[in-house]
PDB file of C-alpha atoms in Angstrom:
ATOM      1  CA  MET A  21      52.073 194.286 182.448  1.00 74.00           C
ATOM      2  CA  ARG A  22      51.708 197.075 179.990  1.00 78.00           C
ATOM      3  CA  GLN A  23      55.584 197.276 179.464  1.00 84.00           C
ATOM      4  CA  VAL A  24      55.952 193.852 178.700  1.00 88.00           C
ATOM      5  CA  LEU A  25      53.112 193.710 175.991  1.00 87.00           C
ATOM      6  CA  THR A  26      54.354 196.703 174.402  1.00 91.00           C
ATOM      7  CA  SER A  27      57.903 195.479 174.091  1.00 93.00           C
ATOM      8  CA  GLY A  28      56.475 192.144 172.788  1.00 95.00           C
ATOM      9  CA  LEU A  29      54.474 193.711 170.319  1.00 96.00           C
ATOM     10  CA  LEU A  30      57.338 196.073 169.351  1.00 97.00           C
ATOM     11  CA  TRP A  31      59.723 193.161 168.837  1.00 98.00           C
ATOM     12  CA  PHE A  32      56.956 191.205 166.757  1.00 98.00           C
ATOM     13  CA  ALA A  33      56.188 194.383 164.589  1.00 98.00           C
ATOM     14  CA  ALA A  34      59.695 195.173 164.137  1.00 98.00           C
ATOM     15  CA  LEU A  35      60.889 191.584 162.853  1.00 98.00           C
ATOM     16  CA  GLY A  36      57.438 191.339 160.805  1.00 98.00           C
ATOM     17  CA  CYS A  37      58.192 194.559 159.121  1.00 98.00           C
ATOM     18  CA  GLY A  38      61.749 193.562 158.349  1.00 98.00           C
ATOM     19  CA  LEU A  39      60.332 190.317 156.823  1.00 98.00           C
ATOM     20  CA  MET A  40      57.693 191.954 155.272  1.00 98.00           C
ATOM     21  CA  ALA A  41      60.343 194.593 153.780  1.00 98.00           C
ATOM     22  CA  GLY A  42      62.058 191.328 152.590  1.00 98.00           C
ATOM     23  CA  VAL A  43      59.626 189.875 150.812  1.00 98.00           C
ATOM     24  CA  TYR A  44      58.729 192.950 148.883  1.00 98.00           C
ATOM     25  CA  PHE A  45      62.309 193.575 148.414  1.00 98.00           C
ATOM     26  CA  ALA A  46      62.816 190.562 146.568  1.00 98.00           C
ATOM     27  CA  PHE A  47      59.902 191.098 144.297  1.00 97.00           C
ATOM     28  CA  SER A  48      60.838 194.911 143.569  1.00 95.00           C
ATOM     29  CA  THR A  49      64.479 193.905 142.860  1.00 95.00           C
ATOM     30  CA  PHE A  50      64.625 190.811 140.563  1.00 97.00           C
ATOM     31  CA  ILE A  51      61.565 188.575 140.925  1.00 97.00           C
ATOM     32  CA  MET A  52      59.298 190.995 138.716  1.00 97.00           C
ATOM     33  CA  THR A  53      62.087 191.723 136.713  1.00 97.00           C
ATOM     34  CA  SER A  54      62.320 188.085 136.033  1.00 97.00           C
ATOM     35  CA  LEU A  55      58.833 187.640 135.095  1.00 97.00           C
ATOM     36  CA  GLY A  56      58.717 190.661 133.106  1.00 96.00           C
ATOM     37  CA  ARG A  57      61.400 189.021 130.712  1.00 96.00           C
ATOM     38  CA  LEU A  58      59.191 186.212 130.104  1.00 96.00           C
ATOM     39  CA  ASP A  59      56.739 186.015 127.249  1.00 93.00           C
ATOM     40  CA  GLN A  60      53.276 187.503 128.397  1.00 94.00           C
ATOM     41  CA  ALA A  61      51.398 184.270 128.932  1.00 96.00           C
ATOM     42  CA  ALA A  62      54.067 182.749 130.754  1.00 96.00           C
ATOM     43  CA  GLY A  63      54.762 186.055 133.006  1.00 97.00           C
ATOM     44  CA  ILE A  64      51.030 186.364 133.789  1.00 97.00           C
ATOM     45  CA  ALA A  65      50.477 182.612 134.489  1.00 97.00           C
ATOM     46  CA  ALA A  66      53.410 182.792 136.872  1.00 97.00           C
ATOM     47  CA  MET A  67      52.219 185.999 138.669  1.00 98.00           C
ATOM     48  CA  ASN A  68      49.132 184.550 138.975  1.00 97.00           C
ATOM     49  CA  ALA A  69      50.195 181.183 140.397  1.00 97.00           C
ATOM     50  CA  ILE A  70      52.127 183.264 143.044  1.00 98.00           C
ATOM     51  CA  ASN A  71      48.948 185.508 143.781  1.00 97.00           C
ATOM     52  CA  VAL A  72      47.111 182.023 144.679  1.00 97.00           C
ATOM     53  CA  ASP A  73      49.646 180.554 146.495  1.00 97.00           C
ATOM     54  CA  ILE A  74      50.859 183.628 148.491  1.00 96.00           C
ATOM     55  CA  VAL A  75      47.352 184.028 150.099  1.00 95.00           C
ATOM     56  CA  ARG A  76      47.844 179.990 151.371  1.00 96.00           C
ATOM     57  CA  SER A  77      51.037 180.302 152.832  1.00 97.00           C
ATOM     58  CA  LEU A  78      52.559 181.840 156.227  1.00 96.00           C
ATOM     59  CA  PHE A  79      52.839 185.001 154.472  1.00 96.00           C
ATOM     60  CA  MET A  80      49.188 185.874 155.457  1.00 97.00           C
ATOM     61  CA  PRO A  81      49.802 185.299 159.169  1.00 97.00           C
ATOM     62  CA  LEU A  82      52.555 187.323 158.889  1.00 97.00           C
ATOM     63  CA  PHE A  83      50.991 190.164 157.119  1.00 98.00           C
ATOM     64  CA  LEU A  84      47.808 190.267 158.800  1.00 98.00           C
ATOM     65  CA  GLY A  85      49.636 190.070 162.360  1.00 98.00           C
ATOM     66  CA  THR A  86      52.071 192.417 161.538  1.00 98.00           C
ATOM     67  CA  THR A  87      49.104 194.802 160.363  1.00 98.00           C
ATOM     68  CA  VAL A  88      47.352 194.356 163.669  1.00 98.00           C
ATOM     69  CA  ALA A  89      50.308 195.018 165.768  1.00 98.00           C
ATOM     70  CA  GLY A  90      51.088 198.148 164.022  1.00 98.00           C
ATOM     71  CA  ALA A  91      47.690 199.242 164.644  1.00 98.00           C
ATOM     72  CA  ALA A  92      47.707 198.434 168.447  1.00 97.00           C
ATOM     73  CA  LEU A  93      51.164 200.198 168.748  1.00 97.00           C
ATOM     74  CA  VAL A  94      49.672 203.173 167.158  1.00 98.00           C
ATOM     75  CA  VAL A  95      46.805 202.924 169.999  1.00 97.00           C
ATOM     76  CA  LEU A  96      49.460 202.557 172.601  1.00 95.00           C
ATOM     77  CA  GLY A  97      51.848 205.105 171.567  1.00 96.00           C
ATOM     78  CA  ALA A  98      48.690 207.651 171.482  1.00 96.00           C
ATOM     79  CA  LEU A  99      47.746 206.509 174.872  1.00 94.00           C
ATOM     80  CA  ARG A 100      51.418 207.046 176.466  1.00 92.00           C
ATOM     81  CA  PHE A 101      52.591 209.873 174.250  1.00 92.00           C
ATOM     82  CA  SER A 102      54.706 211.323 176.664  1.00 92.00           C
ATOM     83  CA  GLU A 103      56.762 208.542 177.307  1.00 92.00           C
ATOM     84  CA  PRO A 104      59.810 207.374 175.378  1.00 91.00           C
ATOM     85  CA  GLY A 105      59.456 205.776 172.196  1.00 93.00           C
ATOM     86  CA  ALA A 106      55.839 206.834 171.738  1.00 96.00           C
ATOM     87  CA  VAL A 107      56.194 208.877 168.772  1.00 97.00           C
ATOM     88  CA  SER A 108      58.447 206.099 166.947  1.00 98.00           C
ATOM     89  CA  MET A 109      55.601 203.677 167.669  1.00 97.00           C
ATOM     90  CA  ILE A 110      53.042 205.876 166.389  1.00 98.00           C
ATOM     91  CA  ALA A 111      54.825 206.710 163.372  1.00 98.00           C
ATOM     92  CA  GLY A 112      55.991 203.217 162.774  1.00 98.00           C
ATOM     93  CA  GLY A 113      52.486 201.749 163.052  1.00 98.00           C
ATOM     94  CA  GLY A 114      50.677 204.763 160.979  1.00 98.00           C
ATOM     95  CA  LEU A 115      53.390 204.312 158.219  1.00 98.00           C
ATOM     96  CA  TYR A 116      52.820 200.543 158.035  1.00 98.00           C
ATOM     97  CA  VAL A 117      49.403 200.401 158.158  1.00 98.00           C
ATOM     98  CA  ILE A 118      48.907 203.113 155.543  1.00 98.00           C
ATOM     99  CA  GLY A 119      51.995 202.331 153.273  1.00 98.00           C
ATOM    100  CA  MET A 120      51.936 198.734 153.430  1.00 98.00           C
ATOM    101  CA  PHE A 121      48.389 197.399 154.457  1.00 98.00           C
ATOM    102  CA  VAL A 122      46.401 200.357 152.573  1.00 98.00           C
ATOM    103  CA  VAL A 123      48.411 200.355 149.653  1.00 98.00           C
ATOM    104  CA  THR A 124      48.139 196.479 149.340  1.00 98.00           C
ATOM    105  CA  VAL A 125      44.325 196.432 149.420  1.00 98.00           C
ATOM    106  CA  ALA A 126      43.710 199.544 147.645  1.00 98.00           C
ATOM    107  CA  LEU A 127      46.307 199.093 144.774  1.00 98.00           C
ATOM    108  CA  ASN A 128      48.070 195.872 144.641  1.00 98.00           C
ATOM    109  CA  VAL A 129      45.265 193.632 145.093  1.00 98.00           C
ATOM    110  CA  PRO A 130      42.895 195.187 142.597  1.00 98.00           C
ATOM    111  CA  LEU A 131      45.938 194.818 139.921  1.00 98.00           C
ATOM    112  CA  ASN A 132      46.492 191.362 141.041  1.00 98.00           C
ATOM    113  CA  ASP A 133      42.412 190.717 140.452  1.00 97.00           C
ATOM    114  CA  ALA A 134      42.680 192.550 136.944  1.00 96.00           C
ATOM    115  CA  LEU A 135      45.686 190.462 136.183  1.00 97.00           C
ATOM    116  CA  ALA A 136      43.868 187.294 137.143  1.00 97.00           C
ATOM    117  CA  ALA A 137      40.593 188.146 135.002  1.00 96.00           C
ATOM    118  CA  ALA A 138      43.189 188.816 131.915  1.00 94.00           C
ATOM    119  CA  GLN A 139      43.329 185.651 129.080  1.00 93.00           C
ATOM    120  CA  PRO A 140      47.081 185.306 129.505  1.00 92.00           C
ATOM    121  CA  SER A 141      47.627 184.660 125.489  1.00 90.00           C
ATOM    122  CA  SER A 142      45.234 187.009 124.405  1.00 92.00           C
ATOM    123  CA  PRO A 143      46.470 190.471 122.566  1.00 89.00           C
ATOM    124  CA  GLU A 144      44.598 192.442 125.015  1.00 90.00           C
ATOM    125  CA  ALA A 145      46.635 190.834 127.908  1.00 92.00           C
ATOM    126  CA  GLY A 146      49.808 192.540 126.634  1.00 92.00           C
ATOM    127  CA  ALA A 147      48.574 196.110 127.676  1.00 93.00           C
ATOM    128  CA  VAL A 148      47.269 194.681 130.874  1.00 95.00           C
ATOM    129  CA  TRP A 149      50.528 193.037 131.699  1.00 96.00           C
ATOM    130  CA  ALA A 150      52.937 195.920 130.772  1.00 95.00           C
ATOM    131  CA  ALA A 151      50.481 198.349 132.915  1.00 96.00           C
ATOM    132  CA  TYR A 152      50.837 195.621 135.653  1.00 97.00           C
ATOM    133  CA  LEU A 153      54.496 195.476 135.951  1.00 97.00           C
ATOM    134  CA  LYS A 154      54.951 199.004 135.873  1.00 97.00           C
ATOM    135  CA  ASP A 155      52.189 200.133 138.282  1.00 98.00           C
ATOM    136  CA  TRP A 156      52.562 196.847 140.632  1.00 98.00           C
ATOM    137  CA  VAL A 157      56.377 197.255 140.978  1.00 97.00           C
ATOM    138  CA  PHE A 158      55.497 201.133 141.490  1.00 98.00           C
ATOM    139  CA  TRP A 159      53.354 200.183 144.586  1.00 98.00           C
ATOM    140  CA  ASN A 160      55.543 197.254 145.581  1.00 98.00           C
ATOM    141  CA  HIS A 161      58.299 199.889 146.212  1.00 98.00           C
ATOM    142  CA  VAL A 162      56.198 201.848 148.398  1.00 98.00           C
ATOM    143  CA  ARG A 163      55.407 198.831 150.509  1.00 98.00           C
ATOM    144  CA  THR A 164      59.177 197.895 150.546  1.00 98.00           C
ATOM    145  CA  VAL A 165      60.197 201.394 151.684  1.00 98.00           C
ATOM    146  CA  ALA A 166      57.052 201.646 154.180  1.00 98.00           C
ATOM    147  CA  SER A 167      57.956 198.229 155.870  1.00 98.00           C
ATOM    148  CA  LEU A 168      61.810 198.964 156.204  1.00 98.00           C
ATOM    149  CA  MET A 169      61.071 202.470 157.605  1.00 98.00           C
ATOM    150  CA  ALA A 170      58.402 201.120 159.873  1.00 98.00           C
ATOM    151  CA  SER A 171      60.792 198.417 161.233  1.00 98.00           C
ATOM    152  CA  ALA A 172      63.312 200.700 161.865  1.00 98.00           C
ATOM    153  CA  LEU A 173      60.978 203.208 163.925  1.00 98.00           C
ATOM    154  CA  PHE A 174      59.814 199.993 165.934  1.00 98.00           C
ATOM    155  CA  ILE A 175      63.549 199.431 166.631  1.00 98.00           C
ATOM    156  CA  VAL A 176      63.831 203.002 167.463  1.00 98.00           C
ATOM    157  CA  ALA A 177      61.059 202.696 170.095  1.00 97.00           C
ATOM    158  CA  LEU A 178      62.581 199.631 171.536  1.00 96.00           C
ATOM    159  CA  ALA A 179      65.737 201.525 172.297  1.00 96.00           C
ATOM    160  CA  SER A 180      64.162 204.142 173.825  1.00 90.00           C
TER     161      SER A 180
END
């Protein structure tokens, strides 16, 4: 039973991390570039609309579920440390929880909140938007890499 649970969590986490990496990759490679080419008020309005809609979408159950699965895999890997795949489970879960979840909560969400508080057409919003594009995208790159590497580590654990 324990092996079935672990395998199920690994499959869910590997696929969830892969999906999350894809979402973040899209933002890092073309969505934010496109928004950055818009005038400041339109770019800010579009990003704020995305930030409102994303928390109401299927993104959130996947975001939270994959985080819980990653944390559970850290615990399961620690409990069966001497078994094949345990180190990959711990590394994948830790990388995902810290590199994706913690980065999101501690860095990307506060940037989103600051952007939401800005008056899109005000002169002050120009500086907020420029900093947002630079800082948010940097941390989104971190989330992309962490999600992709965690997915790969979970696949390694499955293959062990």
